[in-house]
Tab-separated table of C-alpha atoms in Angstrom:
chain	number	residue	atom	x	y	z
A	1	UNK	CA	-6.774	-2.071	14.228
A	2	UNK	CA	-7.740	0.528	11.594
A	3	UNK	CA	-7.385	-0.736	8.228
A	4	UNK	CA	-8.493	-0.023	4.512
A	5	UNK	CA	-8.881	-2.993	2.060
A	6	UNK	CA	-8.830	-2.589	-1.642
A	7	UNK	CA	-9.353	-6.249	-2.590
A	8	UNK	CA	-8.947	-5.583	-6.465
A	9	UNK	CA	-5.390	-5.471	-7.236
A	10	UNK	CA	-5.926	-4.836	-10.878
A	11	UNK	CA	-8.943	-4.291	-13.118
A	12	UNK	CA	-8.941	-4.257	-16.900
A	13	UNK	CA	-11.891	-2.988	-18.943
A	14	UNK	CA	-12.538	-1.874	-22.480
A	15	UNK	CA	-12.998	1.687	-23.050
A	16	UNK	CA	-16.648	3.074	-22.408
A	17	UNK	CA	-17.464	0.333	-19.858
A	18	UNK	CA	-18.538	1.334	-16.368
A	19	UNK	CA	-16.114	0.226	-13.644
A	20	UNK	CA	-16.297	0.045	-9.800
A	21	UNK	CA	-13.452	0.028	-7.502
A	22	UNK	CA	-14.186	-1.191	-4.164
A	23	UNK	CA	-12.785	0.143	-0.649
A	24	UNK	CA	-13.738	-1.463	2.740
A	25	UNK	CA	-12.521	0.101	5.933
A	26	UNK	CA	-12.296	-0.524	9.547
A	27	UNK	CA	-12.423	1.912	12.341
A	28	UNK	CA	-13.546	2.277	15.812
A	29	UNK	CA	-14.373	6.105	15.700
A	30	UNK	CA	-17.751	7.419	14.844
A	31	UNK	CA	-16.109	10.460	13.358
A	32	UNK	CA	-13.727	9.786	10.370
A	33	UNK	CA	-12.867	10.921	6.879
A	34	UNK	CA	-12.533	8.861	3.659
A	35	UNK	CA	-10.463	9.922	0.630
A	36	UNK	CA	-9.782	8.706	-2.931
A	37	UNK	CA	-6.694	9.693	-4.767
A	38	UNK	CA	-5.615	8.976	-8.424
A	39	UNK	CA	-2.044	8.039	-9.215
A	40	UNK	CA	-1.519	8.341	-13.014
A	41	UNK	CA	1.764	6.836	-14.690
A	42	UNK	CA	3.517	10.281	-13.917
A	43	UNK	CA	3.400	9.256	-10.255
A	44	UNK	CA	1.753	12.302	-8.609
A	45	UNK	CA	-1.218	11.520	-6.410
A	46	UNK	CA	-4.187	13.569	-7.497
A	47	UNK	CA	-7.004	14.209	-4.692
A	48	UNK	CA	-10.419	13.097	-5.983
A	49	UNK	CA	-12.754	13.392	-2.876
A	50	UNK	CA	-13.078	13.660	0.653
A	51	UNK	CA	-16.036	12.469	2.581
A	52	UNK	CA	-16.851	12.746	6.302
A	53	UNK	CA	-18.556	9.866	8.120
A	54	UNK	CA	-21.663	11.736	8.780
A	55	UNK	CA	-22.611	12.564	5.211
A	56	UNK	CA	-23.653	9.334	3.648
A	57	UNK	CA	-25.116	11.072	0.427
A	58	UNK	CA	-23.612	9.617	-2.689
A	59	UNK	CA	-21.383	12.069	-4.686
A	60	UNK	CA	-21.326	12.494	-8.370
A	61	UNK	CA	-18.781	14.532	-10.278
A	62	UNK	CA	-19.082	14.157	-14.042
A	63	UNK	CA	-18.334	10.401	-14.963
A	64	UNK	CA	-17.107	9.674	-11.277
A	65	UNK	CA	-19.482	8.691	-8.421
A	66	UNK	CA	-18.905	7.506	-5.069
A	67	UNK	CA	-21.084	5.265	-2.931
A	68	UNK	CA	-20.541	5.529	0.972
A	69	UNK	CA	-22.283	2.883	2.956
A	70	UNK	CA	-21.629	2.911	6.745
A	71	UNK	CA	-23.636	-0.289	7.173
A	72	UNK	CA	-21.006	-2.216	4.942
A	73	UNK	CA	-18.158	0.106	5.903
A	74	UNK	CA	-17.595	0.687	2.143
A	75	UNK	CA	-16.689	3.766	-0.001
A	76	UNK	CA	-16.751	2.480	-3.482
A	77	UNK	CA	-15.779	4.463	-6.559
A	78	UNK	CA	-17.512	4.118	-9.954
A	79	UNK	CA	-16.312	5.553	-13.317
A	80	UNK	CA	-19.102	5.599	-15.985
A	81	UNK	CA	-18.158	5.488	-19.616
A	82	UNK	CA	-14.305	4.886	-18.800
A	83	UNK	CA	-11.692	6.387	-20.998
A	84	UNK	CA	-8.174	5.619	-21.521
A	85	UNK	CA	-6.997	8.697	-19.518
A	86	UNK	CA	-8.621	7.125	-16.565
A	87	UNK	CA	-5.840	4.479	-16.508
A	88	UNK	CA	-4.185	4.871	-13.185
A	89	UNK	CA	-3.727	3.416	-9.543
A	90	UNK	CA	-6.421	4.509	-7.385
A	91	UNK	CA	-6.008	4.590	-3.719
A	92	UNK	CA	-8.598	4.906	-0.773
A	93	UNK	CA	-7.474	6.188	2.583
A	94	UNK	CA	-8.980	6.721	5.917
A	95	UNK	CA	-8.290	9.541	8.402
A	96	UNK	CA	-9.756	9.540	11.954
A	97	UNK	CA	-10.508	12.472	14.193
A	98	UNK	CA	-8.133	12.259	17.330
A	99	UNK	CA	-5.912	9.627	15.556
A	100	UNK	CA	-2.301	10.524	15.705
A	101	UNK	CA	-1.364	11.829	12.411
A	102	UNK	CA	-1.957	9.077	9.712
A	103	UNK	CA	-3.823	8.764	6.674
A	104	UNK	CA	-4.369	4.931	6.534
A	105	UNK	CA	-3.910	3.879	3.007
A	106	UNK	CA	-5.230	1.030	0.974
A	107	UNK	CA	-2.842	-0.942	-1.305
A	108	UNK	CA	-4.231	0.569	-4.337
A	109	UNK	CA	-6.162	-0.808	-7.398
A	110	UNK	CA	-4.464	-0.568	-10.954
A	111	UNK	CA	-7.121	0.401	-13.461
A	112	UNK	CA	-6.248	-0.367	-16.981
A	113	UNK	CA	-8.681	0.978	-19.778
A	114	UNK	CA	-8.095	-0.660	-23.066
A	115	UNK	CA	-8.998	1.418	-26.226
B	1	UNK	CA	0.040	28.795	-9.512
B	2	UNK	CA	0.038	27.282	-5.998
B	3	UNK	CA	1.458	23.844	-5.479
B	4	UNK	CA	4.043	21.573	-4.255
B	5	UNK	CA	7.281	21.044	-6.080
B	6	UNK	CA	9.824	18.387	-5.521
B	7	UNK	CA	13.354	18.119	-6.790
B	8	UNK	CA	15.001	16.451	-8.384
B	9	UNK	CA	12.479	14.312	-10.172
B	10	UNK	CA	15.253	11.425	-10.534
B	11	UNK	CA	18.211	10.955	-8.217
B	12	UNK	CA	20.914	8.240	-8.079
B	13	UNK	CA	22.952	7.529	-5.083
B	14	UNK	CA	25.961	5.543	-4.468
B	15	UNK	CA	26.087	3.186	-1.666
B	16	UNK	CA	27.071	5.124	1.750
B	17	UNK	CA	26.003	8.575	0.523
B	18	UNK	CA	23.566	10.835	2.119
B	19	UNK	CA	21.248	12.517	-0.293
B	20	UNK	CA	18.645	15.167	0.281
B	21	UNK	CA	15.298	15.525	-1.485
B	22	UNK	CA	13.733	18.936	-1.772
B	23	UNK	CA	10.078	19.733	-1.084
B	24	UNK	CA	8.609	23.282	-1.346
B	25	UNK	CA	4.982	24.509	-1.147
B	26	UNK	CA	3.463	27.899	-1.825
B	27	UNK	CA	0.071	26.912	-0.614
B	28	UNK	CA	0.620	28.356	2.862
B	29	UNK	CA	-0.108	24.941	4.376
B	30	UNK	CA	1.032	24.366	8.083
B	31	UNK	CA	1.440	20.733	7.905
B	32	UNK	CA	3.941	18.770	5.631
B	33	UNK	CA	4.549	15.099	5.134
B	34	UNK	CA	7.075	12.669	3.403
B	35	UNK	CA	5.943	9.401	2.147
B	36	UNK	CA	7.680	6.415	0.575
B	37	UNK	CA	6.108	4.184	-2.070
B	38	UNK	CA	7.756	0.903	-3.279
B	39	UNK	CA	6.588	-0.735	-6.509
B	40	UNK	CA	3.168	-1.952	-6.471
B	41	UNK	CA	2.525	-0.920	-2.951
B	42	UNK	CA	0.727	1.806	-0.977
B	43	UNK	CA	2.152	4.819	0.761
B	44	UNK	CA	4.223	4.518	4.037
B	45	UNK	CA	4.571	7.633	6.314
B	46	UNK	CA	8.385	8.573	6.965
B	47	UNK	CA	8.088	11.990	8.746
B	48	UNK	CA	5.493	14.787	9.229
B	49	UNK	CA	5.619	18.199	10.558
B	50	UNK	CA	2.608	20.192	11.818
B	51	UNK	CA	4.474	23.465	12.268
B	52	UNK	CA	7.735	25.097	11.896
B	53	UNK	CA	10.647	23.824	13.957
B	54	UNK	CA	8.675	20.692	14.856
B	55	UNK	CA	8.303	17.329	13.242
B	56	UNK	CA	7.470	13.733	14.252
B	57	UNK	CA	8.540	10.197	13.138
B	58	UNK	CA	6.186	8.196	10.970
B	59	UNK	CA	6.131	4.528	10.625
B	60	UNK	CA	9.508	4.018	8.735
B	61	UNK	CA	11.601	6.963	9.947
B	62	UNK	CA	14.847	4.910	10.491
B	63	UNK	CA	17.495	5.934	8.111
B	64	UNK	CA	15.926	9.309	7.350
B	65	UNK	CA	16.046	12.759	8.813
B	66	UNK	CA	14.220	16.093	8.246
B	67	UNK	CA	14.178	19.685	9.039
B	68	UNK	CA	11.472	22.420	8.990
B	69	UNK	CA	13.203	25.671	9.300
B	70	UNK	CA	10.655	27.575	7.004
B	71	UNK	CA	6.961	27.078	6.644
B	72	UNK	CA	7.216	26.310	2.869
B	73	UNK	CA	10.103	23.960	2.882
B	74	UNK	CA	10.676	20.415	4.396
B	75	UNK	CA	13.598	18.537	2.899
B	76	UNK	CA	14.215	14.848	3.553
B	77	UNK	CA	17.640	13.476	3.775
B	78	UNK	CA	18.132	9.717	3.153
B	79	UNK	CA	21.080	8.751	5.188
B	80	UNK	CA	23.443	5.736	4.628
B	81	UNK	CA	21.906	4.150	7.370
B	82	UNK	CA	18.699	3.588	5.258
B	83	UNK	CA	19.487	0.015	3.850
B	84	UNK	CA	17.138	-0.150	0.856
B	85	UNK	CA	16.480	3.501	-0.161
B	86	UNK	CA	15.475	2.677	-3.768
B	87	UNK	CA	11.841	3.859	-4.010
B	88	UNK	CA	9.601	6.682	-5.039
B	89	UNK	CA	9.284	9.584	-2.447
B	90	UNK	CA	6.238	11.694	-2.177
B	91	UNK	CA	5.816	15.095	-0.218
B	92	UNK	CA	2.454	16.354	0.815
B	93	UNK	CA	0.991	19.135	2.587
B	94	UNK	CA	-2.240	19.999	4.193
B	95	UNK	CA	-3.685	23.121	5.542
B	96	UNK	CA	-3.875	22.594	9.290
B	97	UNK	CA	-1.091	21.963	11.709
B	98	UNK	CA	-3.273	21.859	14.754
B	99	UNK	CA	-5.707	19.250	16.006
B	100	UNK	CA	-7.513	18.932	12.892
B	101	UNK	CA	-4.587	18.308	10.756
B	102	UNK	CA	-5.218	14.460	10.568
B	103	UNK	CA	-8.548	15.162	8.526
B	104	UNK	CA	-7.348	17.666	6.325
B	105	UNK	CA	-6.869	16.695	2.626
B	106	UNK	CA	-3.294	16.150	1.804
B	107	UNK	CA	-2.178	17.474	-1.569
B	108	UNK	CA	0.834	15.877	-3.069
B	109	UNK	CA	3.966	16.933	-5.135
B	110	UNK	CA	5.088	15.104	-8.320
B	111	UNK	CA	7.655	12.926	-6.476
B	112	UNK	CA	11.202	11.835	-6.476
B	113	UNK	CA	12.490	8.633	-7.767
B	114	UNK	CA	15.589	7.653	-5.914
B	115	UNK	CA	17.804	4.673	-7.193
B	116	UNK	CA	20.801	3.330	-5.442
B	117	UNK	CA	23.556	2.325	-7.653
């Protein structure tokens, strides 16, 4: 079965530390998409990134970077020089071409950045 | 500004009542979705709609109903048949309603927090 695992339930770091959130997925498809969303305390999910299975290049956006490795079925998210505003729950999700409709969601990782 | 609005932000329901959650988008997206989120959990799909006048059940559709009479609107009714409706409800939309819809990025509204008294 298709699955997304975020093994870290909660991570707490001090501001300015780097932190990596892990995401491991399972799929039978060769074509699929991976997503990261941020859910701040307000509740709204904010889209961060979408990556297709044919593009294994790492992505950097400011302090955010993503490491996609098909060999280990992982799509990890790193925040460099973390800030208090990064405190949120982060979700990883998987979508497969020709699958019925679903985004398959991980359980989320709660990130706490202490000042 | 384009986006997704949900109302109300907080909703209280008495046992046995039906309540309707509003979701409107002005992104001109074809597909819309309703998710339920329980504390400390991920998202579970309730219903989705690829095009106007069509919708499909998700994983946890029992006790819920939807309609899609207009492209921009996808209201969710929580019926009295839903035994444990207290949760956070999120509406989302994505551009495509066709074969590629499952891979399109979904954009979310701010959510409605429903509490049963």
